PDB file of C-alpha atoms in Angstrom:
ATOM      1  CA  UNK A  18     114.489 147.159  81.136  1.00  0.00           C
ATOM      2  CA  UNK A  19     112.477 149.534  78.953  1.00  0.00           C
ATOM      3  CA  UNK A  20     109.026 150.250  80.318  1.00  0.00           C
ATOM      4  CA  UNK A  21     107.312 149.176  77.093  1.00  0.00           C
ATOM      5  CA  UNK A  22     109.124 145.803  77.150  1.00  0.00           C
ATOM      6  CA  UNK A  23     108.083 145.325  80.775  1.00  0.00           C
ATOM      7  CA  UNK A  24     104.468 146.170  79.891  1.00  0.00           C
ATOM      8  CA  UNK A  25     104.423 143.631  77.057  1.00  0.00           C
ATOM      9  CA  UNK A  26     106.001 140.957  79.284  1.00  0.00           C
ATOM     10  CA  UNK A  27     103.494 141.473  82.087  1.00  0.00           C
ATOM     11  CA  UNK A  28     100.513 141.489  79.719  1.00  0.00           C
ATOM     12  CA  UNK A  29     101.792 138.378  77.963  1.00  0.00           C
ATOM     13  CA  UNK A  30     102.143 136.529  81.281  1.00  0.00           C
ATOM     14  CA  UNK A  31      98.570 137.463  82.169  1.00  0.00           C
ATOM     15  CA  UNK A  32      97.289 136.084  78.850  1.00  0.00           C
ATOM     16  CA  UNK A  33      99.503 132.973  78.957  1.00  0.00           C
ATOM     17  CA  UNK A  34      98.274 132.084  82.447  1.00  0.00           C
ATOM     18  CA  UNK A  35      94.666 132.279  81.249  1.00  0.00           C
ATOM     19  CA  UNK A  36      94.844 130.883  77.729  1.00  0.00           C
ATOM     20  CA  UNK A  37      98.225 129.048  77.598  1.00  0.00           C
ATOM     21  CA  UNK A  38     101.196 130.110  75.508  1.00  0.00           C
ATOM     22  CA  UNK A  39     100.218 128.146  72.428  1.00  0.00           C
ATOM     23  CA  UNK A  40      96.676 129.582  72.436  1.00  0.00           C
ATOM     24  CA  UNK A  41      97.803 133.198  72.764  1.00  0.00           C
ATOM     25  CA  UNK A  42      98.687 135.016  69.554  1.00  0.00           C
ATOM     26  CA  UNK A  43     101.071 137.919  69.093  1.00  0.00           C
ATOM     27  CA  UNK A  44      98.024 139.962  68.045  1.00  0.00           C
ATOM     28  CA  UNK A  45      96.393 139.136  71.417  1.00  0.00           C
ATOM     29  CA  UNK A  46      99.497 140.358  73.245  1.00  0.00           C
ATOM     30  CA  UNK A  47      99.753 143.490  71.134  1.00  0.00           C
ATOM     31  CA  UNK A  48      96.082 144.335  71.688  1.00  0.00           C
ATOM     32  CA  UNK A  49      96.359 143.775  75.445  1.00  0.00           C
ATOM     33  CA  UNK A  50      99.437 146.039  75.489  1.00  0.00           C
ATOM     34  CA  UNK A  51      97.765 148.797  73.484  1.00  0.00           C
ATOM     35  CA  UNK A  52     100.155 148.560  70.527  1.00  0.00           C
ATOM     36  CA  UNK A  53      99.981 147.319  66.952  1.00  0.00           C
ATOM     37  CA  UNK A  54     101.251 143.900  65.903  1.00  0.00           C
ATOM     38  CA  UNK A  55     103.987 145.667  63.916  1.00  0.00           C
ATOM     39  CA  UNK A  56     105.055 147.605  67.004  1.00  0.00           C
ATOM     40  CA  UNK A  57     105.356 144.323  68.931  1.00  0.00           C
ATOM     41  CA  UNK A  58     108.144 143.237  66.571  1.00  0.00           C
ATOM     42  CA  UNK A  59     110.088 146.394  67.413  1.00  0.00           C
ATOM     43  CA  UNK A  60     110.483 144.981  70.921  1.00  0.00           C
ATOM     44  CA  UNK A  61     110.572 141.182  70.419  1.00  0.00           C
ATOM     45  CA  UNK A  62     111.392 139.373  67.179  1.00  0.00           C
ATOM     46  CA  UNK A  63     109.060 136.447  67.934  1.00  0.00           C
ATOM     47  CA  UNK A  64     106.893 134.825  70.583  1.00  0.00           C
ATOM     48  CA  UNK A  65     109.817 132.542  71.472  1.00  0.00           C
ATOM     49  CA  UNK A  66     112.011 135.596  72.045  1.00  0.00           C
ATOM     50  CA  UNK A  67     109.297 137.017  74.294  1.00  0.00           C
ATOM     51  CA  UNK A  68     109.150 133.786  76.333  1.00  0.00           C
ATOM     52  CA  UNK A  69     112.941 133.910  76.811  1.00  0.00           C
ATOM     53  CA  UNK A  70     112.631 137.538  77.936  1.00  0.00           C
ATOM     54  CA  UNK A  71     109.892 136.540  80.399  1.00  0.00           C
ATOM     55  CA  UNK A  72     112.073 133.816  81.917  1.00  0.00           C
ATOM     56  CA  UNK A  73     115.013 136.229  82.188  1.00  0.00           C
ATOM     57  CA  UNK A  74     112.769 138.937  83.669  1.00  0.00           C
ATOM     58  CA  UNK A  75     111.501 136.693  86.456  1.00  0.00           C
ATOM     59  CA  UNK A  76     114.944 135.164  86.936  1.00  0.00           C
ATOM     60  CA  UNK A  77     116.355 138.636  87.592  1.00  0.00           C
ATOM     61  CA  UNK A  78     113.555 139.391  90.066  1.00  0.00           C
ATOM     62  CA  UNK A  79     114.136 136.088  91.898  1.00  0.00           C
ATOM     63  CA  UNK A  80     117.897 136.699  91.956  1.00  0.00           C
ATOM     64  CA  UNK A  81     117.355 140.139  93.495  1.00  0.00           C
ATOM     65  CA  UNK A  82     115.118 138.528  96.102  1.00  0.00           C
ATOM     66  CA  UNK A  83     117.630 135.872  97.209  1.00  0.00           C
ATOM     67  CA  UNK A  84     120.689 138.113  96.992  1.00  0.00           C
ATOM     68  CA  UNK A  85     119.289 141.136  98.825  1.00  0.00           C
ATOM     69  CA  UNK A  86     121.589 142.386 101.578  1.00  0.00           C
ATOM     70  CA  UNK A  87     118.871 143.566 103.993  1.00  0.00           C
ATOM     71  CA  UNK A  88     119.486 140.625 106.339  1.00  0.00           C
ATOM     72  CA  UNK A  89     123.292 140.421 106.260  1.00  0.00           C
ATOM     73  CA  UNK A  90     123.564 141.293 109.960  1.00  0.00           C
ATOM     74  CA  UNK A  91     121.435 138.292 110.955  1.00  0.00           C
ATOM     75  CA  UNK A  92     122.653 134.770 111.726  1.00  0.00           C
ATOM     76  CA  UNK A  93     122.531 132.410 108.697  1.00  0.00           C
ATOM     77  CA  UNK A  94     119.351 130.618 109.809  1.00  0.00           C
ATOM     78  CA  UNK A  95     117.474 133.893 110.290  1.00  0.00           C
ATOM     79  CA  UNK A  96     118.781 135.137 106.939  1.00  0.00           C
ATOM     80  CA  UNK A  97     117.553 131.972 105.239  1.00  0.00           C
ATOM     81  CA  UNK A  98     114.194 132.188 107.011  1.00  0.00           C
ATOM     82  CA  UNK A  99     113.706 135.796 105.901  1.00  0.00           C
ATOM     83  CA  UNK A 100     114.797 135.169 102.311  1.00  0.00           C
ATOM     84  CA  UNK A 101     112.601 132.083 101.957  1.00  0.00           C
ATOM     85  CA  UNK A 102     109.701 134.129 103.334  1.00  0.00           C
ATOM     86  CA  UNK A 103     110.394 136.909 100.820  1.00  0.00           C
ATOM     87  CA  UNK A 104     110.681 134.340  98.038  1.00  0.00           C
ATOM     88  CA  UNK A 105     107.356 132.691  98.888  1.00  0.00           C
ATOM     89  CA  UNK A 106     105.670 136.093  99.038  1.00  0.00           C
ATOM     90  CA  UNK A 107     107.241 137.170  95.750  1.00  0.00           C
ATOM     91  CA  UNK A 108     106.143 134.012  93.933  1.00  0.00           C
ATOM     92  CA  UNK A 109     102.592 134.185  95.297  1.00  0.00           C
ATOM     93  CA  UNK A 110     102.468 137.837  94.251  1.00  0.00           C
ATOM     94  CA  UNK A 111     103.603 136.818  90.739  1.00  0.00           C
ATOM     95  CA  UNK A 112     101.662 133.563  90.628  1.00  0.00           C
ATOM     96  CA  UNK A 113     100.733 134.028  86.956  1.00  0.00           C
ATOM     97  CA  UNK A 114     104.301 133.017  86.056  1.00  0.00           C
ATOM     98  CA  UNK A 115     103.857 129.709  87.912  1.00  0.00           C
ATOM     99  CA  UNK A 116     100.403 129.193  86.408  1.00  0.00           C
ATOM    100  CA  UNK A 117     101.917 129.475  82.929  1.00  0.00           C
ATOM    101  CA  UNK A 118     104.320 126.638  83.737  1.00  0.00           C
ATOM    102  CA  UNK A 119     101.468 124.536  85.119  1.00  0.00           C
ATOM    103  CA  UNK A 120      99.269 125.188  82.089  1.00  0.00           C
ATOM    104  CA  UNK A 121     102.001 124.466  79.506  1.00  0.00           C
ATOM    105  CA  UNK A 122     104.369 121.958  81.182  1.00  0.00           C
ATOM    106  CA  UNK A 123     105.247 120.320  77.869  1.00  0.00           C
ATOM    107  CA  UNK A 124     105.693 123.409  75.708  1.00  0.00           C
ATOM    108  CA  UNK A 125     108.553 122.841  73.222  1.00  0.00           C
ATOM    109  CA  UNK A 126     111.618 124.660  74.527  1.00  0.00           C
ATOM    110  CA  UNK A 127     114.205 126.309  72.317  1.00  0.00           C
ATOM    111  CA  UNK A 128     117.880 126.066  73.288  1.00  0.00           C
ATOM    112  CA  UNK A 129     117.738 129.654  74.513  1.00  0.00           C
ATOM    113  CA  UNK A 130     114.714 128.900  76.727  1.00  0.00           C
ATOM    114  CA  UNK A 131     116.460 125.828  78.153  1.00  0.00           C
ATOM    115  CA  UNK A 132     119.563 127.913  78.853  1.00  0.00           C
ATOM    116  CA  UNK A 133     117.534 130.558  80.690  1.00  0.00           C
ATOM    117  CA  UNK A 134     115.715 127.939  82.788  1.00  0.00           C
ATOM    118  CA  UNK A 135     119.023 126.256  83.656  1.00  0.00           C
ATOM    119  CA  UNK A 136     120.366 129.581  84.950  1.00  0.00           C
ATOM    120  CA  UNK A 137     117.330 129.982  87.216  1.00  0.00           C
ATOM    121  CA  UNK A 138     117.769 126.430  88.529  1.00  0.00           C
ATOM    122  CA  UNK A 139     121.466 127.036  89.173  1.00  0.00           C
ATOM    123  CA  UNK A 140     120.830 130.222  91.137  1.00  0.00           C
ATOM    124  CA  UNK A 141     118.228 128.547  93.339  1.00  0.00           C
ATOM    125  CA  UNK A 142     120.473 125.531  93.956  1.00  0.00           C
ATOM    126  CA  UNK A 143     123.384 127.778  94.966  1.00  0.00           C
ATOM    127  CA  UNK A 144     121.039 129.701  97.263  1.00  0.00           C
ATOM    128  CA  UNK A 145     119.849 126.573  99.096  1.00  0.00           C
ATOM    129  CA  UNK A 146     123.280 124.949  99.290  1.00  0.00           C
ATOM    130  CA  UNK A 147     124.972 128.063 100.638  1.00  0.00           C
ATOM    131  CA  UNK A 148     122.511 128.419 103.514  1.00  0.00           C
ATOM    132  CA  UNK A 149     122.277 124.700 104.269  1.00  0.00           C
ATOM    133  CA  UNK A 150     126.062 124.627 104.666  1.00  0.00           C
ATOM    134  CA  UNK A 151     126.055 127.753 106.828  1.00  0.00           C
ATOM    135  CA  UNK A 152     123.289 126.401 109.059  1.00  0.00           C
ATOM    136  CA  UNK A 153     124.513 122.858 109.568  1.00  0.00           C
ATOM    137  CA  UNK A 154     128.252 123.104 108.924  1.00  0.00           C
ATOM    138  CA  UNK A 155     130.528 121.244 106.553  1.00  0.00           C
ATOM    139  CA  UNK A 156     129.649 117.903 108.152  1.00  0.00           C
ATOM    140  CA  UNK A 157     126.544 117.839 105.936  1.00  0.00           C
ATOM    141  CA  UNK A 158     128.634 117.964 102.751  1.00  0.00           C
ATOM    142  CA  UNK A 159     128.013 114.241 101.957  1.00  0.00           C
ATOM    143  CA  UNK A 160     124.244 114.917 102.108  1.00  0.00           C
ATOM    144  CA  UNK A 161     124.210 118.371 100.524  1.00  0.00           C
ATOM    145  CA  UNK A 162     122.580 117.345  97.243  1.00  0.00           C
ATOM    146  CA  UNK A 163     119.995 115.190  98.989  1.00  0.00           C
ATOM    147  CA  UNK A 164     119.074 118.043 101.339  1.00  0.00           C
ATOM    148  CA  UNK A 165     118.984 120.526  98.463  1.00  0.00           C
ATOM    149  CA  UNK A 166     116.462 118.427  96.549  1.00  0.00           C
ATOM    150  CA  UNK A 167     114.399 117.801  99.690  1.00  0.00           C
ATOM    151  CA  UNK A 168     114.040 121.478 100.599  1.00  0.00           C
ATOM    152  CA  UNK A 169     113.563 122.468  96.954  1.00  0.00           C
ATOM    153  CA  UNK A 170     110.799 119.863  96.669  1.00  0.00           C
ATOM    154  CA  UNK A 171     109.104 121.116  99.826  1.00  0.00           C
ATOM    155  CA  UNK A 172     109.343 124.705  98.615  1.00  0.00           C
ATOM    156  CA  UNK A 173     107.831 123.979  95.196  1.00  0.00           C
ATOM    157  CA  UNK A 174     105.100 121.698  96.546  1.00  0.00           C
ATOM    158  CA  UNK A 175     103.918 124.245  99.097  1.00  0.00           C
ATOM    159  CA  UNK A 176     104.169 127.007  96.495  1.00  0.00           C
ATOM    160  CA  UNK A 177     101.826 125.175  94.115  1.00  0.00           C
ATOM    161  CA  UNK A 178      99.416 124.489  96.972  1.00  0.00           C
ATOM    162  CA  UNK A 179      99.409 128.079  98.255  1.00  0.00           C
ATOM    163  CA  UNK A 180      98.756 129.472  94.788  1.00  0.00           C
ATOM    164  CA  UNK A 181      95.415 127.657  94.764  1.00  0.00           C
ATOM    165  CA  UNK A 182      94.673 127.530  98.496  1.00  0.00           C
ATOM    166  CA  UNK A 183      96.411 130.236 100.555  1.00  0.00           C
ATOM    167  CA  UNK A 184      95.258 128.757 103.860  1.00  0.00           C
ATOM    168  CA  UNK A 185      98.612 128.901 105.690  1.00  0.00           C
ATOM    169  CA  UNK A 186     100.510 132.049 106.629  1.00  0.00           C
ATOM    170  CA  UNK A 187     103.972 132.120 105.043  1.00  0.00           C
ATOM    171  CA  UNK A 188     105.560 133.429 108.246  1.00  0.00           C
ATOM    172  CA  UNK A 189     104.399 130.187 109.929  1.00  0.00           C
ATOM    173  CA  UNK A 190     105.116 127.907 106.972  1.00  0.00           C
ATOM    174  CA  UNK A 191     108.819 128.759 106.537  1.00  0.00           C
ATOM    175  CA  UNK A 192     109.895 127.924 110.132  1.00  0.00           C
ATOM    176  CA  UNK A 193     107.824 124.748 109.839  1.00  0.00           C
ATOM    177  CA  UNK A 194     109.749 123.691 106.722  1.00  0.00           C
ATOM    178  CA  UNK A 195     113.111 124.477 108.343  1.00  0.00           C
ATOM    179  CA  UNK A 196     112.157 122.444 111.424  1.00  0.00           C
ATOM    180  CA  UNK A 197     111.360 119.487 109.164  1.00  0.00           C
ATOM    181  CA  UNK A 198     114.789 119.839 107.568  1.00  0.00           C
ATOM    182  CA  UNK A 199     116.289 119.931 111.101  1.00  0.00           C
ATOM    183  CA  UNK A 200     114.640 116.592 111.803  1.00  0.00           C
ATOM    184  CA  UNK A 201     116.031 115.094 108.611  1.00  0.00           C
ATOM    185  CA  UNK A 202     119.552 116.342 109.345  1.00  0.00           C
ATOM    186  CA  UNK A 203     119.410 114.971 112.901  1.00  0.00           C
ATOM    187  CA  UNK A 204     118.528 111.520 111.583  1.00  0.00           C
ATOM    188  CA  UNK A 205     121.273 111.309 108.954  1.00  0.00           C
ATOM    189  CA  UNK A 206     124.086 108.799 109.294  1.00  0.00           C
ATOM    190  CA  UNK A 207     127.424 108.854 107.409  1.00  0.00           C
ATOM    191  CA  UNK A 208     126.299 106.142 104.998  1.00  0.00           C
ATOM    192  CA  UNK A 209     122.892 107.686 104.278  1.00  0.00           C
ATOM    193  CA  UNK A 210     123.937 109.905 101.356  1.00  0.00           C
ATOM    194  CA  UNK A 211     122.008 108.905  98.236  1.00  0.00           C
ATOM    195  CA  UNK A 212     123.357 111.493  95.782  1.00  0.00           C
ATOM    196  CA  UNK A 213     127.148 111.648  95.966  1.00  0.00           C
ATOM    197  CA  UNK A 214     129.129 114.447  94.354  1.00  0.00           C
ATOM    198  CA  UNK A 215     131.107 112.127  92.088  1.00  0.00           C
ATOM    199  CA  UNK A 216     127.921 110.407  90.898  1.00  0.00           C
ATOM    200  CA  UNK A 217     126.113 113.556  89.803  1.00  0.00           C
ATOM    201  CA  UNK A 218     129.043 115.669  88.580  1.00  0.00           C
ATOM    202  CA  UNK A 219     128.777 114.309  85.032  1.00  0.00           C
ATOM    203  CA  UNK A 220     125.050 115.089  84.870  1.00  0.00           C
ATOM    204  CA  UNK A 221     125.109 118.640  86.237  1.00  0.00           C
ATOM    205  CA  UNK A 222     125.324 120.279  82.811  1.00  0.00           C
ATOM    206  CA  UNK A 223     121.956 118.680  81.972  1.00  0.00           C
ATOM    207  CA  UNK A 224     120.332 120.723  84.750  1.00  0.00           C
ATOM    208  CA  UNK A 225     122.452 123.860  85.140  1.00  0.00           C
ATOM    209  CA  UNK A 226     124.001 126.572  83.079  1.00  0.00           C
ATOM    210  CA  UNK A 227     126.462 128.180  85.435  1.00  0.00           C
ATOM    211  CA  UNK A 228     126.310 131.935  85.739  1.00  0.00           C
ATOM    212  CA  UNK A 229     129.935 132.715  86.631  1.00  0.00           C
ATOM    213  CA  UNK A 230     129.129 135.934  88.461  1.00  0.00           C
ATOM    214  CA  UNK A 231     126.692 134.080  90.723  1.00  0.00           C
ATOM    215  CA  UNK A 232     129.231 131.291  91.282  1.00  0.00           C
ATOM    216  CA  UNK A 233     131.931 133.740  92.398  1.00  0.00           C
ATOM    217  CA  UNK A 234     129.467 135.712  94.515  1.00  0.00           C
ATOM    218  CA  UNK A 235     128.182 132.572  96.257  1.00  0.00           C
ATOM    219  CA  UNK A 236     131.735 131.328  96.902  1.00  0.00           C
ATOM    220  CA  UNK A 237     132.834 134.626  98.442  1.00  0.00           C
ATOM    221  CA  UNK A 238     129.665 134.678 100.556  1.00  0.00           C
ATOM    222  CA  UNK A 239     130.502 131.167 101.770  1.00  0.00           C
ATOM    223  CA  UNK A 240     134.102 132.167 102.608  1.00  0.00           C
ATOM    224  CA  UNK A 241     132.878 135.203 104.532  1.00  0.00           C
ATOM    225  CA  UNK A 242     130.621 133.043 106.683  1.00  0.00           C
ATOM    226  CA  UNK A 243     133.309 130.418 107.370  1.00  0.00           C
ATOM    227  CA  UNK A 244     135.763 133.040 108.679  1.00  0.00           C
ATOM    228  CA  UNK A 245     133.145 135.064 110.555  1.00  0.00           C
ATOM    229  CA  UNK A 246     134.561 133.909 113.926  1.00  0.00           C
ATOM    230  CA  UNK A 247     138.246 134.235 113.022  1.00  0.00           C
ATOM    231  CA  UNK A 248     140.403 136.500 115.192  1.00  0.00           C
ATOM    232  CA  UNK A 249     141.672 138.070 111.962  1.00  0.00           C
ATOM    233  CA  UNK A 250     138.223 138.494 110.431  1.00  0.00           C
ATOM    234  CA  UNK A 251     138.482 142.289 110.045  1.00  0.00           C
ATOM    235  CA  UNK A 252     141.690 141.940 108.043  1.00  0.00           C
ATOM    236  CA  UNK A 253     140.331 139.019 106.032  1.00  0.00           C
ATOM    237  CA  UNK A 254     137.050 140.793 105.282  1.00  0.00           C
ATOM    238  CA  UNK A 255     139.036 143.574 103.589  1.00  0.00           C
ATOM    239  CA  UNK A 256     140.431 140.992 101.159  1.00  0.00           C
ATOM    240  CA  UNK A 257     136.953 139.609 100.508  1.00  0.00           C
ATOM    241  CA  UNK A 258     135.583 143.120  99.936  1.00  0.00           C
ATOM    242  CA  UNK A 259     138.270 143.719  97.313  1.00  0.00           C
ATOM    243  CA  UNK A 260     137.557 140.357  95.676  1.00  0.00           C
ATOM    244  CA  UNK A 261     133.854 141.178  95.486  1.00  0.00           C
ATOM    245  CA  UNK A 262     134.657 144.557  93.950  1.00  0.00           C
ATOM    246  CA  UNK A 263     136.928 143.007  91.302  1.00  0.00           C
ATOM    247  CA  UNK A 264     134.445 140.218  90.508  1.00  0.00           C
ATOM    248  CA  UNK A 265     131.865 142.812  89.461  1.00  0.00           C
ATOM    249  CA  UNK A 266     134.159 144.349  86.839  1.00  0.00           C
ATOM    250  CA  UNK A 267     133.968 143.497  83.158  1.00  0.00           C
ATOM    251  CA  UNK A 268     137.713 142.791  83.213  1.00  0.00           C
ATOM    252  CA  UNK A 269     138.762 141.808  86.756  1.00  0.00           C
ATOM    253  CA  UNK A 270     142.430 142.509  87.552  1.00  0.00           C
ATOM    254  CA  UNK A 271     143.929 139.068  88.056  1.00  0.00           C
ATOM    255  CA  UNK A 272     147.007 140.235  90.047  1.00  0.00           C
ATOM    256  CA  UNK A 273     144.654 141.860  92.600  1.00  0.00           C
ATOM    257  CA  UNK A 274     142.504 138.714  92.786  1.00  0.00           C
ATOM    258  CA  UNK A 275     145.574 136.500  93.179  1.00  0.00           C
ATOM    259  CA  UNK A 276     146.976 138.711  95.946  1.00  0.00           C
ATOM    260  CA  UNK A 277     143.721 138.760  97.896  1.00  0.00           C
ATOM    261  CA  UNK A 278     143.328 134.978  97.616  1.00  0.00           C
ATOM    262  CA  UNK A 279     146.896 134.526  98.851  1.00  0.00           C
ATOM    263  CA  UNK A 280     145.956 136.647 101.884  1.00  0.00           C
ATOM    264  CA  UNK A 281     143.136 134.198 102.632  1.00  0.00           C
ATOM    265  CA  UNK A 282     144.709 130.858 101.746  1.00  0.00           C
ATOM    266  CA  UNK A 283     146.020 129.881 105.222  1.00  0.00           C
ATOM    267  CA  UNK A 284     142.714 130.367 106.980  1.00  0.00           C
ATOM    268  CA  UNK A 285     141.285 126.967 108.085  1.00  0.00           C
ATOM    269  CA  UNK A 286     138.205 125.582 106.379  1.00  0.00           C
ATOM    270  CA  UNK A 287     138.282 127.544 103.131  1.00  0.00           C
ATOM    271  CA  UNK A 288     140.961 125.813 101.045  1.00  0.00           C
ATOM    272  CA  UNK A 289     138.436 124.176  98.701  1.00  0.00           C
ATOM    273  CA  UNK A 290     136.602 127.460  98.277  1.00  0.00           C
ATOM    274  CA  UNK A 291     139.861 129.236  97.466  1.00  0.00           C
ATOM    275  CA  UNK A 292     140.692 126.506  94.947  1.00  0.00           C
ATOM    276  CA  UNK A 293     137.307 127.021  93.295  1.00  0.00           C
ATOM    277  CA  UNK A 294     138.201 130.660  92.647  1.00  0.00           C
ATOM    278  CA  UNK A 295     141.765 129.798  91.582  1.00  0.00           C
ATOM    279  CA  UNK A 296     140.309 127.431  88.974  1.00  0.00           C
ATOM    280  CA  UNK A 297     137.655 129.938  87.896  1.00  0.00           C
ATOM    281  CA  UNK A 298     140.212 132.693  87.254  1.00  0.00           C
ATOM    282  CA  UNK A 299     142.828 130.237  85.904  1.00  0.00           C
ATOM    283  CA  UNK A 300     145.476 131.377  88.380  1.00  0.00           C
ATOM    284  CA  UNK A 301     148.788 129.629  89.044  1.00  0.00           C
ATOM    285  CA  UNK A 302     147.897 126.577  91.160  1.00  0.00           C
ATOM    286  CA  UNK A 303     151.429 126.170  92.498  1.00  0.00           C
ATOM    287  CA  UNK A 304     151.171 129.427  94.456  1.00  0.00           C
ATOM    288  CA  UNK A 305     148.329 127.984  96.527  1.00  0.00           C
ATOM    289  CA  UNK A 306     149.649 124.464  97.096  1.00  0.00           C
ATOM    290  CA  UNK A 307     152.905 124.958  98.950  1.00  0.00           C
TER     291      UNK A 307
END
């Protein structure tokens, strides 16, 4: 991102958090940024376009936070603990962004703003669901949506509290939250699931706009963790490495992707994950169903 765009975004957030979006004019933002009102329009065509850019800017920062590879050598629970800690610290550090949402909760949203917010929500949901599955195993699948909303609710509630009253250390708070989730998981019974996959599938598009690159990345991450204890893991990890490399390309080579998925298909516990990628890349289903 251009430095001038970043400067305008950060100054706008500061003004929005103090005065609200509706009460802040483009002239206010331009003055705070040390540019003319005309120069503002060289960077953003409108205030709405600026708000979309702000959402995307913070979405990218949050994505970098939850996808960082610094903790890849740790067990899933420790990874999750560290990333939640980093996420809390990041949000508190950038609390003006949250204050804007608190100050203007009912601001009219354009379709582009809604789309950007849906992408943020999707990324966070994938983040929680990936680690919940890794921590507690596939036996929690019937409760995955319930647990996702519970931990997301805890995270957001404590975030709002800490912004105004930072009386608890984050390094103590995160293990506390995970221990509460442990207690919930321990008490679950097979018939306890409130939100079932088939019930919410039709409504997902109302909450999420799927970022395909994140979907593929999260799926491959999930596969890697399922096969971590396999005797053939070194061989299988090579296939996953190649899949990750192809998924980052503008035009992934489908024959390479198909070949690598065929290398993985007989490994126990990942058939549904493989099928997710087969569907995503529109590969020949019959090759994976014999």
